[in-house]
Amino acid sequence: MKKKILIISGGISKERLISLETGLQVAKELRKHFYDVKISEPDNNLEKTIKIFKPDVIFNALHGQFGEDGYIQTILERFKIPYTHSGVIPSAIAMDKEISKKLFIKYKINTPKFFTYSFDKNNSKLVKVINKKLKFPVVVKPLNEGSSVNVFICNRKNIFKILNSLKNYKKVIVEEFIGGREIQVAILGNKKLGAIELKPKRKFYDYQAKYNTNAKTQHIIKINLPKKKLDEVLEIAHKAHKIIRCRGVTRSDFKYFKGKFFLLEINTQPGMTKLSLVPEIAAHHGMSFLQLIEWIIKDASTKR
Ligand SMILES: Nc1ncnc2c1ncn2[C@@H]1O[C@H](COP(=O)(O)OP(=O)(O)O)[C@@H](O)[C@H]1O
Ligand SMILES: [Mg+2]
C-alpha cells in the first residue's frame, strides 16, 4: 500500500497563492502514482482532518508566516505524525533574517552588512548611519517575509517614503546592496544537490521576476563558474543548513560579487511547483519531480 499523505497548503501568509500551487502540484504528482492524498488548509479543521484521514506523513507545502516560521510545526508536533521539512526551532530561526544573519556572521558565513530599523525608535540619524556603515543604495526588507514581498532597493531620496510604507512591521532590515549575480543552492539533507543562477530582466529578483513568466527571468542551470567556486557556494549552503539544524530540503539565496558569495537567507520551505527552482536543480541532477517529493516524504520525521 502506498502511504497516505496529507498536504497542508494555502494559509494566511502573503505567499498563500504560491503555497496553494505547490500543494496542488505535489498532490497531482503523488495521485498520478497512486498515493492516497488529501489537501488541507492550516485552519481550525486541520485537527479533525488529521484525526479522520490518519495520514502516514504530513507534507508541509506552506510558505511564509505561520507555515515556514515554526508556528504550524509546533501544532504538527502534537500529532506525533512524521511531517516534512524543518522543525520548530530551525524554521523560526531561518525565517527571521536578523537572527539567521547573526548566526551566519558568528559562523563566518559572508552575508551583506546590515542593521535593523525599529519604527518605535528615534531614527533621525538614519541617513548618517547609512552613509557611514553601508552607503546608498541599500536594501530594505522585512525580517520575516518571502518571495521578495516588500523588499526594496532604496536611495537617499526615497528611503523615508519606502520605510513609511512598511510601518506595519515592527522592524525591518536595512542592508548593504550587493551587485553582481544571483545564485541559489538546493540542499537535500546531507546532499549538496546543486545550484542555479537567475538573471532577472527587472531591476532585481522581485516578486514579478519570480512568478510572472512575462517578466522573463532567465534560469541558468549550467552556471558559468569555475568548479572550485561552485563547490564553495554549495559548501556554504550546506554549512548554513547544518548550523541552523534544518531538515529535508532547503534553498539558500546568494549574491555573487567580485569573487565573493554573500548569503542573503536560507529558505526552509522552498517553492515546490514543477517550475520552482529546487525541482529544476533536482531535474538537472537526474532527480525527477516525483523522486524529489518521495525523498522529502521519506525524510519526514517525528524526531528532530
Ligand atoms: N543585500 C542585497 N543586495 C542586492 N540584492 C538583494 C539584497 N537583498 C535582497 N536582494 C534581492 O531581493 C531578493 C529577495 O531577497 P531575499 O533576502 O532573498 O528575501 P526573500 O525572503 O523575500 O526572498 C533577492 O533574491 C535579491 O534579488
Ligand atoms: Mg530569497
Short mmCIF file of C-alpha atoms and ligand atoms in Angstrom, two decimals:
data_model
loop_
_atom_site.label_atom_id
_atom_site.label_comp_id
_atom_site.label_asym_id
_atom_site.label_seq_id
_atom_site.Cartn_x
_atom_site.Cartn_y
_atom_site.Cartn_z
CA MET A 1 0.00 0.00 0.00
CA LYS A 2 1.25 3.49 -0.85
CA LYS A 3 1.41 5.96 2.01
CA LYS A 4 -1.44 8.29 2.96
CA ILE A 5 -0.23 11.85 2.56
CA LEU A 6 -1.89 14.94 3.97
CA ILE A 7 -0.67 18.08 2.22
CA ILE A 8 -1.09 21.35 4.10
CA SER A 9 -1.17 24.38 1.82
CA GLY A 10 -2.62 27.85 1.50
CA GLY A 11 -2.55 29.57 4.85
CA ILE A 12 -2.61 33.24 5.71
CA SER A 13 0.78 34.50 4.55
CA LYS A 14 1.39 36.78 1.59
CA GLU A 15 2.68 33.68 -0.22
CA ARG A 16 -0.69 31.90 0.04
CA LEU A 17 -1.16 31.57 -3.72
CA ILE A 18 2.30 30.11 -4.26
CA SER A 19 1.66 27.63 -1.47
CA LEU A 20 -1.68 26.56 -2.99
CA GLU A 21 0.13 25.97 -6.27
CA THR A 22 2.87 23.96 -4.51
CA GLY A 23 0.19 21.90 -2.74
CA LEU A 24 -1.77 21.21 -5.91
CA GLN A 25 1.24 20.19 -7.94
CA VAL A 26 2.65 17.91 -5.26
CA ALA A 27 -0.82 16.33 -4.88
CA LYS A 28 -1.20 15.85 -8.63
CA GLU A 29 2.17 14.15 -8.93
CA LEU A 30 1.52 11.85 -5.97
CA ARG A 31 -2.00 10.93 -7.14
CA LYS A 32 -0.60 10.08 -10.55
CA HIS A 33 1.45 7.48 -8.72
CA PHE A 34 -1.43 6.09 -6.66
CA TYR A 35 -0.81 7.76 -3.33
CA ASP A 36 -3.87 8.48 -1.22
CA VAL A 37 -3.63 12.26 -0.94
CA LYS A 38 -5.68 14.89 0.82
CA ILE A 39 -5.10 18.64 0.80
CA SER A 40 -5.96 20.78 3.80
CA GLU A 41 -5.68 24.40 4.89
CA PRO A 42 -3.91 25.06 8.21
CA ASP A 43 -7.21 26.18 9.73
CA ASN A 44 -9.46 25.13 12.61
CA ASN A 45 -10.50 21.97 10.79
CA LEU A 46 -6.92 20.70 10.49
CA GLU A 47 -7.01 18.66 13.69
CA LYS A 48 -10.29 16.99 12.71
CA THR A 49 -8.95 16.25 9.23
CA ILE A 50 -5.82 14.63 10.67
CA LYS A 51 -7.86 12.50 13.08
CA ILE A 52 -10.24 11.28 10.37
CA PHE A 53 -7.76 10.85 7.49
CA LYS A 54 -4.97 9.41 9.68
CA PRO A 55 -2.09 10.27 7.29
CA ASP A 56 1.21 8.39 7.41
CA VAL A 57 3.03 11.62 6.57
CA ILE A 58 2.08 15.30 6.64
CA PHE A 59 3.59 17.24 3.74
CA ASN A 60 4.06 20.88 4.68
CA ALA A 61 3.55 22.89 1.48
CA LEU A 62 3.14 26.22 3.25
CA HIS A 63 5.32 29.27 2.68
CA GLY A 64 5.92 32.35 4.78
CA GLN A 65 4.32 33.37 8.03
CA PHE A 66 2.62 30.61 10.04
CA GLY A 67 3.89 27.92 7.65
CA GLU A 68 7.62 28.46 7.46
CA ASP A 69 8.31 30.10 10.81
CA GLY A 70 7.76 27.38 13.40
CA TYR A 71 4.07 28.04 14.18
CA ILE A 72 2.50 25.24 12.16
CA GLN A 73 5.41 22.99 13.10
CA THR A 74 4.54 23.50 16.79
CA ILE A 75 0.98 22.38 16.06
CA LEU A 76 2.16 19.40 14.00
CA GLU A 77 4.45 18.21 16.81
CA ARG A 78 1.32 17.38 18.85
CA PHE A 79 0.11 14.68 16.49
CA LYS A 80 3.24 12.52 16.56
CA ILE A 81 2.90 12.00 12.81
CA PRO A 82 6.04 12.49 10.68
CA TYR A 83 5.95 15.84 8.90
CA THR A 84 8.22 17.11 6.15
CA HIS A 85 10.87 19.86 6.16
CA SER A 86 12.44 21.62 9.15
CA GLY A 87 11.19 21.50 12.74
CA VAL A 88 10.06 24.29 15.06
CA ILE A 89 13.31 25.98 16.03
CA PRO A 90 15.20 25.83 12.71
CA SER A 91 12.09 27.14 10.92
CA ALA A 92 11.77 30.04 13.35
CA ILE A 93 15.45 30.92 13.09
CA ALA A 94 15.66 30.68 9.29
CA MET A 95 12.54 32.79 8.87
CA ASP A 96 13.96 35.60 10.98
CA LYS A 97 16.51 37.33 8.79
CA GLU A 98 18.04 39.22 11.72
CA ILE A 99 18.67 36.15 13.85
CA SER A 100 19.81 33.97 10.95
CA LYS A 101 22.19 36.64 9.66
CA LYS A 102 23.69 36.99 13.14
CA LEU A 103 24.27 33.23 13.13
CA PHE A 104 25.85 33.38 9.67
CA ILE A 105 28.23 36.04 10.96
CA LYS A 106 29.05 34.01 14.06
CA TYR A 107 29.91 31.03 11.88
CA LYS A 108 31.92 33.14 9.44
CA ILE A 109 29.45 32.90 6.56
CA ASN A 110 29.62 36.06 4.49
CA THR A 111 26.32 37.99 4.48
CA PRO A 112 25.64 41.61 3.45
CA LYS A 113 26.32 44.14 6.21
CA PHE A 114 23.11 45.28 7.88
CA PHE A 115 21.33 46.78 10.83
CA THR A 116 17.72 46.71 11.93
CA TYR A 117 15.43 49.71 11.86
CA SER A 118 12.75 49.82 14.55
CA PHE A 119 9.75 52.01 13.89
CA ASP A 120 9.29 52.82 17.57
CA LYS A 121 12.78 54.32 17.99
CA ASN A 122 14.20 57.72 17.12
CA ASN A 123 15.69 57.35 13.65
CA SER A 124 16.71 60.90 12.88
CA LYS A 125 20.31 59.78 12.26
CA LEU A 126 19.39 57.11 9.72
CA VAL A 127 20.95 58.74 6.66
CA LYS A 128 24.13 59.48 8.56
CA VAL A 129 24.36 55.91 9.80
CA ILE A 130 23.77 54.52 6.31
CA ASN A 131 26.41 56.80 4.81
CA LYS A 132 28.85 55.68 7.45
CA LYS A 133 28.11 51.97 7.67
CA LEU A 134 26.55 50.83 4.39
CA LYS A 135 26.43 53.56 1.71
CA PHE A 136 23.47 54.07 -0.62
CA PRO A 137 21.75 52.31 -2.27
CA VAL A 138 20.58 49.97 0.48
CA VAL A 139 18.09 47.14 0.52
CA VAL A 140 15.19 47.43 2.95
CA LYS A 141 13.26 44.26 3.72
CA PRO A 142 11.00 42.73 6.35
CA LEU A 143 12.55 40.28 8.80
CA ASN A 144 10.08 37.54 8.10
CA GLU A 145 8.57 37.54 4.63
CA GLY A 146 9.49 35.63 1.50
CA SER A 147 9.09 35.78 -2.29
CA SER A 148 10.64 39.28 -2.26
CA VAL A 149 7.43 40.65 -0.71
CA ASN A 150 8.20 44.19 0.48
CA VAL A 151 11.87 44.06 -0.49
CA PHE A 152 13.01 47.45 -1.84
CA ILE A 153 16.22 48.93 -3.17
CA CYS A 154 16.36 52.41 -1.69
CA ASN A 155 18.34 55.54 -2.37
CA ARG A 156 18.75 58.67 -0.28
CA LYS A 157 15.68 60.24 -1.89
CA ASN A 158 13.08 57.52 -1.48
CA ILE A 159 14.13 55.72 1.68
CA PHE A 160 11.79 57.51 4.08
CA LYS A 161 8.82 57.08 1.78
CA ILE A 162 9.55 53.36 1.50
CA LEU A 163 10.09 52.97 5.23
CA ASN A 164 6.81 54.73 5.79
CA SER A 165 5.05 52.14 3.66
CA LEU A 166 6.49 49.38 5.86
CA LYS A 167 5.28 50.80 9.16
CA ASN A 168 3.10 47.78 9.86
CA TYR A 169 6.24 45.79 10.53
CA LYS A 170 7.74 46.42 13.95
CA LYS A 171 11.19 46.49 12.44
CA VAL A 172 12.88 45.92 9.11
CA ILE A 173 16.36 45.11 7.87
CA VAL A 174 18.48 47.79 6.25
CA GLU A 175 21.17 46.01 4.28
CA GLU A 176 24.11 46.83 2.09
CA PHE A 177 23.19 46.48 -1.60
CA ILE A 178 25.28 43.82 -3.32
CA GLY A 179 25.51 43.99 -7.11
CA GLY A 180 26.55 41.10 -9.29
CA ARG A 181 24.99 37.73 -9.89
CA GLU A 182 22.13 35.88 -8.22
CA ILE A 183 22.80 32.23 -7.33
CA GLN A 184 20.65 29.82 -5.33
CA VAL A 185 21.61 26.45 -3.90
CA ALA A 186 19.48 23.44 -3.03
CA ILE A 187 20.43 21.14 -0.16
CA LEU A 188 18.72 17.80 0.47
CA GLY A 189 19.61 16.60 3.94
CA ASN A 190 23.30 15.85 3.76
CA LYS A 191 23.45 16.13 -0.01
CA LYS A 192 24.55 19.26 -1.84
CA LEU A 193 22.08 18.90 -4.67
CA GLY A 194 23.19 21.78 -6.89
CA ALA A 195 22.79 25.42 -7.83
CA ILE A 196 21.03 27.66 -10.30
CA GLU A 197 21.70 31.20 -11.48
CA LEU A 198 18.89 33.66 -12.07
CA LYS A 199 19.18 36.55 -14.46
CA PRO A 200 16.19 38.81 -13.91
CA LYS A 201 15.29 41.31 -16.61
CA ARG A 202 13.84 43.51 -13.91
CA LYS A 203 15.79 45.70 -11.50
CA PHE A 204 16.22 42.77 -9.14
CA TYR A 205 14.74 39.32 -8.47
CA ASP A 206 11.45 40.69 -7.17
CA TYR A 207 8.02 39.05 -6.92
CA GLN A 208 7.21 39.59 -10.60
CA ALA A 209 10.62 38.30 -11.69
CA LYS A 210 9.99 35.19 -9.59
CA TYR A 211 6.44 34.28 -10.61
CA ASN A 212 5.38 36.18 -13.71
CA THR A 213 6.67 34.30 -16.75
CA ASN A 214 6.22 37.50 -18.80
CA ALA A 215 8.98 39.06 -16.69
CA LYS A 216 11.28 36.56 -18.42
CA THR A 217 13.85 35.87 -15.72
CA GLN A 218 16.48 33.64 -17.26
CA HIS A 219 17.26 30.42 -15.38
CA ILE A 220 20.81 29.24 -15.93
CA ILE A 221 21.25 25.70 -14.73
CA LYS A 222 24.73 25.27 -16.15
CA ILE A 223 26.31 28.05 -14.17
CA ASN A 224 29.38 29.63 -15.67
CA LEU A 225 31.63 29.38 -12.61
CA PRO A 226 34.92 27.57 -12.02
CA LYS A 227 34.29 24.24 -10.26
CA LYS A 228 36.14 25.49 -7.21
CA LYS A 229 33.74 28.42 -6.85
CA LEU A 230 30.70 26.25 -7.41
CA ASP A 231 31.92 23.84 -4.74
CA GLU A 232 32.48 26.79 -2.44
CA VAL A 233 28.90 28.08 -2.69
CA LEU A 234 27.48 24.56 -2.27
CA GLU A 235 29.61 24.16 0.83
CA ILE A 236 28.40 27.46 2.32
CA ALA A 237 24.75 26.49 1.75
CA HIS A 238 25.39 23.11 3.35
CA LYS A 239 27.06 24.78 6.31
CA ALA A 240 24.12 27.19 6.78
CA HIS A 241 21.69 24.24 6.56
CA LYS A 242 23.68 22.43 9.25
CA ILE A 243 24.25 25.28 11.70
CA ILE A 244 20.54 26.12 11.73
CA ARG A 245 19.81 22.37 12.00
CA CYS A 246 17.44 22.33 9.07
CA ARG A 247 15.82 19.13 7.89
CA GLY A 248 14.97 17.88 4.42
CA VAL A 249 15.20 20.37 1.64
CA THR A 250 16.40 23.98 1.89
CA ARG A 251 17.28 26.63 -0.66
CA SER A 252 19.89 29.25 0.11
CA ASP A 253 19.86 32.56 -1.77
CA PHE A 254 23.19 34.19 -2.62
CA LYS A 255 24.58 37.22 -4.40
CA TYR A 256 27.95 36.72 -6.06
CA PHE A 257 30.03 39.84 -6.46
CA LYS A 258 33.71 40.28 -7.24
CA GLY A 259 34.53 36.67 -6.47
CA LYS A 260 32.70 36.65 -3.13
CA PHE A 261 29.45 34.93 -2.15
CA PHE A 262 27.01 36.77 0.11
CA LEU A 263 24.33 34.63 1.73
CA LEU A 264 21.04 36.56 1.83
CA GLU A 265 18.92 33.91 3.50
CA ILE A 266 18.11 30.23 3.85
CA ASN A 267 14.57 29.05 2.97
CA THR A 268 13.20 26.06 4.85
CA GLN A 269 10.05 25.75 2.70
CA PRO A 270 11.27 26.43 -0.84
CA GLY A 271 8.71 26.52 -3.66
CA MET A 272 7.86 23.07 -4.92
CA THR A 273 5.91 23.53 -8.14
CA LYS A 274 7.27 21.82 -11.22
CA LEU A 275 8.66 25.19 -12.32
CA SER A 276 10.23 26.07 -8.97
CA LEU A 277 13.97 26.28 -8.56
CA VAL A 278 14.63 23.25 -6.36
CA PRO A 279 12.77 20.87 -8.74
CA GLU A 280 14.68 22.44 -11.62
CA ILE A 281 18.01 21.86 -9.88
CA ALA A 282 16.92 18.31 -8.98
CA ALA A 283 15.92 17.53 -12.59
CA HIS A 284 19.29 18.71 -13.82
CA HIS A 285 20.94 16.24 -11.46
CA GLY A 286 18.78 13.36 -12.63
CA MET A 287 16.13 13.50 -9.91
CA SER A 288 12.56 13.69 -11.21
CA PHE A 289 9.81 15.75 -9.56
CA LEU A 290 8.33 12.51 -8.18
CA GLN A 291 11.70 11.32 -6.86
CA LEU A 292 12.22 14.66 -5.14
CA ILE A 293 8.79 14.56 -3.48
CA GLU A 294 9.29 10.94 -2.46
CA TRP A 295 12.68 11.80 -0.98
CA ILE A 296 11.08 14.57 1.08
CA ILE A 297 8.30 12.22 2.24
CA LYS A 298 10.76 9.51 3.19
CA ASP A 299 12.82 12.05 5.12
CA ALA A 300 9.80 13.24 7.11
CA SER A 301 10.14 12.50 10.76
CA THR A 302 8.74 12.92 14.26
CA LYS A 303 12.30 13.14 15.59
CA ARG A 304 14.14 16.42 15.24
N1 LIG B 1 21.56 42.96 0.02
C1 LIG B 1 21.05 42.76 -1.20
N2 LIG B 1 21.72 43.22 -2.30
C2 LIG B 1 21.20 43.05 -3.53
N3 LIG B 1 20.03 42.45 -3.77
C3 LIG B 1 19.32 41.99 -2.73
C4 LIG B 1 19.79 42.12 -1.39
N4 LIG B 1 18.86 41.58 -0.56
C5 LIG B 1 17.88 41.14 -1.34
N5 LIG B 1 18.13 41.38 -2.64
C6 LIG B 1 17.27 41.00 -3.79
O1 LIG B 1 15.95 40.73 -3.31
C7 LIG B 1 15.62 39.33 -3.49
C8 LIG B 1 14.84 38.84 -2.26
O2 LIG B 1 15.63 38.99 -1.11
P1 LIG B 1 15.78 37.86 -0.01
O3 LIG B 1 16.68 38.39 1.04
O4 LIG B 1 16.15 36.56 -0.63
O5 LIG B 1 14.30 37.82 0.61
P2 LIG B 1 13.02 36.89 0.31
O6 LIG B 1 12.83 36.12 1.57
O7 LIG B 1 11.90 37.83 0.06
O8 LIG B 1 13.33 36.03 -0.87
C9 LIG B 1 16.96 38.65 -3.68
O9 LIG B 1 16.81 37.44 -4.39
C10 LIG B 1 17.76 39.71 -4.43
O10 LIG B 1 17.42 39.77 -5.80
MG MG B 2 15.02 34.87 -1.17
#
